């Protein structure tokens, strides 16, 4: 078993680390405060090839493996999880979904623009009454021969306003249940497609999360991804890979908070010595380090499974479940190690604690991951 990263992977990891320190760290507190989308930073990430990391170079992508993608997600998330979720959605949900299941014409028309960062994408599954229970889609895509007419509302859509290309899941034939669902490519500006209000969030406040409203939106049939009725399968398959991105995001948040807490514990003195010399603090750091390392192995294993062509439904669900718990636990302890300073914005860890929470909710809550895991192990 070889745990060594390749030269290329190490290079990409360093590029992401440098970028995070030089370009994301300045202004991260202000962007969080003002809920400001990191538009300039996204532009620079496109130039570095981070917006279409796994896409074939013939469609403008970087042609990298999933491990490289996880490394980049980890490094970006150590500093700014708002920026990393934009990368995650564009890479693992939008680009991957289009490249894997889209037609050649769809790839030519949309994928190159997305993978080069000329525009960004959004993945639109959740609705007011369809979150964990994604089969309960109320958004409809009525079949009108050569086009669909889409009506309904989507909730909580990451990149909701900043995207230009939206992959929208909608019900075409309710009598067929989840086999009557389709995935359609919708473009910003199509008549009847409106962006709803921006959510005022606890964490990842730099990312723009919106509801979307569809009023008789005419979508040509050539914009359907896959065969008629493939939409639900499309969403589930895409989300399985997306979970690797979010697990890597959780890992990065945890690792970033741990690094800050370790540094602080060696500087801050109490009772005549650095607080790291108090065993209660040293043991917290030991637990954090151990759990982060375990999470890292699970994330890399899931990424490796995907790269090997193995089934990664189970490993990605386990990685997300575990890494998101580690992110939550670690950031809470990082705040504790910082004492009063942990409770104010300047020290970053309070933001990381707020950002960590979303990793237990989106792309399948922790409870839903346990459903995926238990079904998988009980089938064996
Ligand atoms: C910031 C943010 C960004 C998001 N981005 C996107 C996006 O880009 N695209 C998109 O489509 N969606 C997005 N989402 C939506 C997200 O995926 C959902 O919020 C999530 O899947 C949970 O759905 P829900 O909010 O409807 O909660 P519910 O499904 O109502 O769940 C409520 C609670 O019940 C639990 N629960 C539900 N069913 C079960 C069960 N069978 N067994 C045990 N427990 C259960 C859940 O785990 C949870 O704890 C985003 C959400 C947020 C907050």
Coordinates of C-alpha atoms and ligand atoms in Angstrom, one line a residue:
X1 CA 0.0 0.0 0.0
X2 CA 1.5 3.3 -1.1
X3 CA 0.4 6.4 0.8
X4 CA 2.8 8.7 -1.1
X5 CA 1.4 11.5 -3.2
X6 CA 2.8 11.9 -6.7
X7 CA 5.0 14.8 -7.7
X8 CA 2.0 16.2 -9.6
X9 CA -0.4 15.9 -6.7
X10 CA 2.1 17.6 -4.4
X11 CA 2.5 20.4 -6.8
X12 CA -1.2 21.0 -7.1
X13 CA -1.6 20.8 -3.3
X14 CA 1.1 23.5 -2.9
X15 CA -0.5 25.7 -5.6
X16 CA -3.8 25.5 -3.7
X17 CA -2.1 26.2 -0.4
X18 CA -0.3 29.2 -1.7
X19 CA -3.4 30.5 -3.4
X20 CA -5.4 30.1 -0.2
X21 CA -2.8 32.0 1.9
X22 CA -2.2 34.7 -0.6
X23 CA -5.6 35.3 -2.2
X24 CA -8.3 33.9 0.1
X25 CA -7.0 34.8 3.5
X26 CA -6.9 38.5 2.9
X27 CA -10.5 39.7 3.2
X28 CA -12.0 36.4 4.3
X29 CA -13.4 37.9 7.5
X30 CA -14.9 40.9 5.6
X31 CA -16.5 38.7 3.0
X32 CA -18.1 36.5 5.7
X33 CA -19.4 39.6 7.4
X34 CA -20.8 41.3 4.3
X35 CA -21.9 38.0 2.7
X36 CA -19.8 38.9 -0.3
X37 CA -19.3 36.5 -3.1
X38 CA -15.6 36.0 -3.8
X39 CA -15.9 36.9 -7.5
X40 CA -12.3 38.0 -8.0
X41 CA -11.0 34.9 -6.2
X42 CA -13.2 32.6 -8.4
X43 CA -11.7 34.3 -11.5
X44 CA -8.2 33.6 -10.2
X45 CA -9.1 30.0 -9.4
X46 CA -10.4 29.5 -12.9
X47 CA -7.0 30.7 -14.2
X48 CA -5.3 28.1 -12.0
X49 CA -7.6 25.4 -13.5
X50 CA -9.5 24.8 -10.2
X51 CA -13.0 25.1 -11.7
X52 CA -12.8 22.1 -14.0
X53 CA -10.2 20.0 -12.3
X54 CA -11.3 16.5 -13.4
X55 CA -12.6 17.5 -16.8
X56 CA -10.9 16.2 -20.0
X57 CA -8.6 18.9 -21.4
X58 CA -10.5 18.6 -24.7
X59 CA -13.3 20.4 -22.9
X60 CA -11.0 22.9 -21.3
X61 CA -10.5 21.0 -18.0
X62 CA -7.3 20.2 -16.1
X63 CA -7.7 16.4 -16.6
X64 CA -6.7 15.6 -13.0
X65 CA -7.6 12.8 -10.7
X66 CA -10.1 12.9 -7.8
X67 CA -7.3 12.8 -5.2
X68 CA -5.9 16.0 -6.7
X69 CA -9.3 17.5 -6.5
X70 CA -9.7 16.5 -2.8
X71 CA -6.3 18.0 -2.1
X72 CA -7.3 21.3 -3.6
X73 CA -10.6 21.3 -1.7
X74 CA -8.8 20.5 1.5
X75 CA -6.3 23.4 1.1
X76 CA -8.9 26.0 0.0
X77 CA -11.2 25.0 2.9
X78 CA -8.5 25.4 5.5
X79 CA -8.9 29.1 4.8
X80 CA -12.2 29.8 3.2
X81 CA -15.0 27.3 2.9
X82 CA -17.2 29.8 1.1
X83 CA -14.8 29.8 -1.8
X84 CA -14.4 26.0 -1.7
X85 CA -18.1 25.2 -1.9
X86 CA -18.2 27.2 -5.2
X87 CA -15.4 25.0 -6.5
X88 CA -17.0 21.8 -5.2
X89 CA -20.4 22.4 -6.8
X90 CA -18.9 23.5 -10.1
X91 CA -16.5 20.5 -10.2
X92 CA -18.2 17.5 -8.8
X93 CA -21.9 18.3 -9.4
X94 CA -22.1 20.4 -12.5
X95 CA -18.9 19.5 -14.6
X96 CA -18.8 15.9 -13.6
X97 CA -22.5 15.4 -14.2
X98 CA -22.3 17.0 -17.6
X99 CA -19.1 15.2 -18.7
X100 CA -20.3 11.8 -17.5
X101 CA -23.9 11.8 -18.7
X102 CA -24.3 14.7 -21.1
X103 CA -24.4 14.5 -24.9
X104 CA -21.5 15.6 -27.1
X105 CA -23.5 18.7 -28.1
X106 CA -24.2 19.6 -24.5
X107 CA -20.5 19.2 -23.6
X108 CA -19.5 21.4 -26.4
X109 CA -22.0 24.0 -25.7
X110 CA -21.7 24.1 -21.9
X111 CA -18.9 22.1 -20.4
X112 CA -16.0 24.1 -21.8
X113 CA -17.4 27.3 -20.5
X114 CA -17.9 25.8 -17.1
X115 CA -14.6 24.0 -16.8
X116 CA -12.6 27.1 -17.8
X117 CA -14.6 29.3 -15.4
X118 CA -16.0 31.5 -18.1
X119 CA -19.2 31.0 -16.2
X120 CA -20.1 28.9 -13.1
X121 CA -22.9 26.3 -12.6
X122 CA -25.5 25.4 -10.1
X123 CA -27.1 22.0 -9.1
X124 CA -30.8 22.4 -8.4
X125 CA -32.4 19.4 -6.6
X126 CA -33.7 20.7 -3.2
X127 CA -37.2 22.2 -2.9
X128 CA -39.3 23.6 0.0
X129 CA -40.8 20.1 0.4
X130 CA -38.1 17.9 -1.1
X131 CA -34.8 18.0 0.8
X132 CA -33.7 14.6 2.2
X133 CA -36.7 13.1 0.5
X134 CA -35.5 14.1 -3.0
X135 CA -38.1 11.9 -4.7
X136 CA -40.9 14.3 -3.7
X137 CA -40.1 16.7 -6.5
X138 CA -42.9 19.3 -7.0
X139 CA -41.1 21.1 -9.8
X140 CA -42.6 19.9 -13.0
X141 CA -41.1 19.6 -16.5
X142 CA -44.2 18.9 -18.7
X143 CA -43.4 17.2 -22.0
X144 CA -44.4 19.3 -25.0
X145 CA -42.9 17.3 -27.8
X146 CA -39.6 19.1 -28.7
X147 CA -39.4 21.0 -25.4
X148 CA -40.4 21.0 -21.7
X149 CA -42.3 23.6 -19.7
X150 CA -40.8 23.9 -16.3
X151 CA -42.8 25.2 -13.3
X152 CA -41.9 25.2 -9.6
X153 CA -39.4 26.5 -7.0
X154 CA -36.0 25.3 -5.9
X155 CA -34.5 26.1 -2.5
X156 CA -31.0 26.6 -1.1
X157 CA -29.2 26.7 -4.4
X158 CA -25.5 27.3 -4.1
X159 CA -24.2 29.8 -6.7
X160 CA -27.9 30.6 -7.1
X161 CA -27.3 34.1 -8.4
X162 CA -23.8 33.9 -9.7
X163 CA -24.3 30.9 -11.9
X164 CA -25.3 31.1 -15.5
X165 CA -25.9 27.4 -16.1
X166 CA -28.3 25.4 -13.9
X167 CA -28.8 21.7 -13.8
X168 CA -32.5 21.4 -12.7
X169 CA -34.2 18.2 -11.5
X170 CA -37.9 18.1 -12.2
X171 CA -40.8 15.7 -12.4
X172 CA -42.2 14.9 -15.8
X173 CA -44.4 11.9 -15.1
X174 CA -45.6 11.6 -11.5
X175 CA -47.2 8.2 -12.3
X176 CA -43.7 6.8 -12.8
X177 CA -42.4 8.1 -9.4
X178 CA -38.7 8.7 -9.3
X179 CA -38.4 7.1 -12.8
X180 CA -40.5 10.0 -14.1
X181 CA -37.9 12.6 -13.1
X182 CA -35.6 14.5 -15.6
X183 CA -32.5 16.6 -15.3
X184 CA -32.5 19.6 -17.6
X185 CA -29.9 22.3 -18.4
X186 CA -31.5 25.7 -17.8
X187 CA -29.7 28.9 -18.7
X188 CA -29.9 32.2 -16.8
X189 CA -32.1 34.6 -18.8
X190 CA -34.5 32.0 -20.1
X191 CA -37.9 33.7 -20.0
X192 CA -39.8 32.8 -16.8
X193 CA -36.7 31.9 -14.8
X194 CA -36.2 34.1 -11.8
X195 CA -33.7 34.2 -9.0
X196 CA -35.3 34.4 -5.6
X197 CA -34.0 36.2 -2.5
X198 CA -30.5 35.4 -1.0
X199 CA -30.4 33.4 2.2
X200 CA -28.8 35.1 5.3
X201 CA -26.8 32.2 6.6
X202 CA -25.0 31.0 9.7
X203 CA -21.9 29.9 7.8
X204 CA -20.3 29.8 4.3
X205 CA -21.7 33.3 4.1
X206 CA -19.5 34.3 1.1
X207 CA -21.3 31.8 -1.1
X208 CA -24.6 32.9 -2.5
X209 CA -27.5 30.7 -1.7
X210 CA -30.8 31.5 -3.4
X211 CA -34.2 30.1 -4.1
X212 CA -35.1 29.8 -7.8
X213 CA -38.5 30.3 -9.4
X214 CA -39.6 28.7 -12.7
X215 CA -42.7 30.1 -14.3
X216 CA -43.5 28.3 -17.6
X217 CA -39.8 28.2 -18.6
X218 CA -39.4 26.7 -22.0
X219 CA -36.4 24.3 -22.1
X220 CA -35.6 22.6 -25.4
X221 CA -35.5 18.8 -25.3
X222 CA -31.9 18.7 -26.4
X223 CA -31.1 20.2 -22.9
X224 CA -32.3 17.0 -21.1
X225 CA -29.4 15.0 -19.7
X226 CA -29.6 11.3 -20.5
X227 CA -32.7 9.3 -21.4
X228 CA -36.3 10.3 -20.4
X229 CA -36.6 9.5 -16.7
X230 CA -32.9 9.4 -15.9
X231 CA -33.0 12.6 -13.7
X232 CA -33.2 11.0 -10.3
X233 CA -30.4 8.5 -11.0
X234 CA -28.4 11.4 -12.4
X235 CA -28.8 13.3 -9.2
X236 CA -27.9 10.3 -6.9
X237 CA -24.9 9.4 -9.0
X238 CA -23.7 12.9 -9.1
X239 CA -24.2 13.5 -5.4
X240 CA -22.1 10.3 -4.5
X241 CA -19.1 12.1 -6.1
X242 CA -20.1 15.4 -4.6
X243 CA -19.8 13.9 -1.2
X244 CA -16.1 13.4 -1.7
X245 CA -15.8 17.1 -2.4
X246 CA -17.8 18.0 0.8
X247 CA -15.9 15.5 2.8
X248 CA -12.7 17.1 1.7
X249 CA -14.1 20.5 2.5
X250 CA -15.0 19.3 6.1
X251 CA -11.4 17.8 6.4
X252 CA -10.0 21.2 5.3
X253 CA -12.1 23.2 7.8
X254 CA -11.0 20.8 10.6
X255 CA -7.3 20.9 9.6
X256 CA -7.3 24.7 9.3
X257 CA -8.9 25.2 12.7
X258 CA -6.5 22.6 14.2
X259 CA -3.4 24.4 12.8
X260 CA -4.6 27.7 14.2
X261 CA -5.3 26.2 17.6
X262 CA -1.9 24.4 17.8
X263 CA -0.1 27.7 16.9
X264 CA -2.1 29.6 19.5
X265 CA -1.5 27.1 22.2
X266 CA 2.2 27.5 21.8
X267 CA 2.0 31.3 22.1
X268 CA -0.6 31.9 24.7
X269 CA 0.6 31.7 28.3
X270 CA -1.5 30.9 31.4
X271 CA -0.2 30.0 34.9
X272 CA 3.4 30.8 33.8
X273 CA 3.6 28.5 30.8
X274 CA 2.3 28.1 27.3
X275 CA -1.1 26.6 27.4
X276 CA 0.1 23.6 25.2
X277 CA 2.0 22.5 28.3
X278 CA -1.3 21.9 30.1
X279 CA -2.2 18.4 29.5
X280 CA -5.9 19.2 29.0
X281 CA -4.9 21.3 26.0
X282 CA -2.3 18.9 24.7
X283 CA -4.8 16.1 24.8
X284 CA -7.3 18.1 22.9
X285 CA -4.7 18.6 20.2
X286 CA -3.8 14.9 20.2
X287 CA -7.5 14.0 19.7
X288 CA -7.9 16.6 16.9
X289 CA -4.8 15.4 15.1
X290 CA -5.8 11.8 15.3
X291 CA -9.3 12.4 14.1
X292 CA -8.2 14.6 11.2
X293 CA -5.7 12.0 10.1
X294 CA -8.4 9.3 10.2
X295 CA -10.8 11.6 8.2
X296 CA -8.0 12.3 5.7
X297 CA -7.5 8.6 5.0
X298 CA -11.2 8.1 4.5
X299 CA -11.5 11.1 2.1
X300 CA -8.4 9.9 0.1
X301 CA -9.8 6.4 0.0
X302 CA -13.1 7.5 -1.4
X303 CA -11.3 9.6 -4.0
X304 CA -9.1 6.7 -4.8
X305 CA -12.1 4.4 -5.2
X306 CA -13.6 6.8 -7.7
X307 CA -10.3 7.0 -9.6
X308 CA -10.0 3.2 -9.7
X309 CA -13.5 2.8 -11.1
X310 CA -14.6 1.1 -7.9
X311 CA -18.1 1.7 -6.5
X312 CA -17.7 4.7 -4.2
X313 CA -21.2 5.1 -2.8
X314 CA -20.2 3.6 0.5
X315 CA -16.8 5.1 0.9
X316 CA -17.9 8.6 0.0
X317 CA -20.9 8.5 2.4
X318 CA -18.6 7.3 5.2
X319 CA -16.0 9.9 4.4
X320 CA -18.6 12.7 4.5
X321 CA -20.3 11.4 7.7
X322 CA -17.0 11.1 9.5
X323 CA -15.2 14.2 8.2
X324 CA -18.1 16.4 8.9
X325 CA -18.3 15.2 12.5
X326 CA -14.6 15.8 12.9
X327 CA -15.0 19.3 11.4
X328 CA -17.7 20.1 14.0
X329 CA -15.8 18.6 16.9
X330 CA -12.4 20.1 16.0
X331 CA -13.7 23.6 15.3
X332 CA -15.6 23.7 18.7
X333 CA -12.4 22.6 20.4
X334 CA -10.3 25.2 18.4
X335 CA -12.6 27.9 19.7
X336 CA -12.2 26.5 23.3
X337 CA -8.4 26.5 23.0
X338 CA -8.5 30.2 21.9
X339 CA -10.6 31.1 25.0
X340 CA -12.2 34.5 24.7
X341 CA -10.2 35.2 21.5
X342 CA -11.9 32.2 20.0
X343 CA -15.2 34.0 20.3
X344 CA -14.3 37.0 18.2
X345 CA -13.9 37.2 14.5
X346 CA -10.2 38.2 14.2
X347 CA -9.0 34.7 15.1
X348 CA -10.9 32.9 12.4
X349 CA -12.0 29.8 14.4
X350 CA -15.5 31.1 15.2
X351 CA -16.1 31.4 11.4
X352 CA -14.7 27.9 10.9
X353 CA -17.1 26.6 13.6
X354 CA -20.0 28.2 11.8
X355 CA -18.8 26.9 8.4
X356 CA -18.3 23.4 9.7
X357 CA -22.0 22.9 10.5
X358 CA -23.1 23.0 6.8
X359 CA -21.0 19.9 6.0
X360 CA -23.3 17.9 8.2
X361 CA -26.3 19.2 6.2
X362 CA -25.8 19.6 2.5
X363 CA -25.4 16.9 -0.2
X364 CA -27.2 14.6 2.2
X365 CA -27.4 15.2 6.0
X366 CA -25.5 12.9 8.4
X367 CA -28.7 11.0 9.0
X368 CA -29.1 10.4 5.3
X369 CA -25.4 9.2 5.0
X370 CA -26.2 6.7 7.7
X371 CA -29.2 5.4 5.6
X372 CA -26.8 5.1 2.6
X373 CA -24.2 3.3 4.7
X374 CA -26.5 1.0 6.6
X375 CA -28.3 -0.1 3.3
X376 CA -25.0 -0.7 1.7
X377 CA -23.5 -2.9 4.5
X378 CA -26.7 -4.8 5.1
X379 CA -26.9 -5.7 1.4
X380 CA -23.5 -7.4 1.6
Ligands
LIG1 C1 -26.1 26.6 2.6 C2 -26.9 25.5 1.8 C3 -26.5 25.2 0.5 C4 -27.2 24.2 -0.2 N1 -26.9 24.0 -1.5 C5 -27.7 23.2 -2.3 C6 -27.5 23.1 -3.7 O1 -26.7 23.7 -4.3 N2 -28.4 22.4 -4.4 C7 -29.4 21.7 -3.8 O2 -30.2 21.0 -4.5 N3 -29.6 21.7 -2.4 C8 -28.8 22.5 -1.7 N4 -28.9 22.6 -0.3 C9 -30.0 21.8 0.3 C10 -29.6 20.7 1.2 O3 -29.0 19.7 0.4 C11 -30.7 20.3 2.1 O4 -30.9 21.3 3.0 C12 -30.5 18.9 2.7 O5 -30.5 17.9 1.8 C13 -31.6 18.6 3.8 O6 -32.8 18.8 3.3 P1 -33.9 19.7 4.2 O7 -33.2 21.0 4.5 O8 -35.1 19.7 3.4 O9 -34.1 19.0 5.5 P2 -35.1 17.8 5.8 O10 -35.0 16.8 4.7 O11 -36.4 18.4 6.1 O12 -34.5 17.1 7.1 C14 -34.7 17.7 8.4 C15 -34.1 16.8 9.4 O13 -34.7 15.5 9.4 C16 -33.7 14.5 9.1 N5 -34.3 13.4 8.3 C17 -35.0 13.5 7.1 N6 -35.4 12.3 6.7 C18 -34.9 11.4 7.5 C19 -34.9 10.0 7.6 N7 -35.5 9.2 6.6 N8 -34.3 9.4 8.6 C20 -33.7 10.1 9.6 N9 -33.6 11.5 9.6 C21 -34.2 12.1 8.5 C22 -32.6 15.2 8.4 O14 -31.4 14.5 8.5 C23 -32.6 16.5 9.2 O15 -31.9 16.4 10.4 C24 -28.2 23.5 0.4 C25 -28.6 23.8 1.8 C26 -27.9 24.8 2.4 C27 -28.3 25.1 3.9

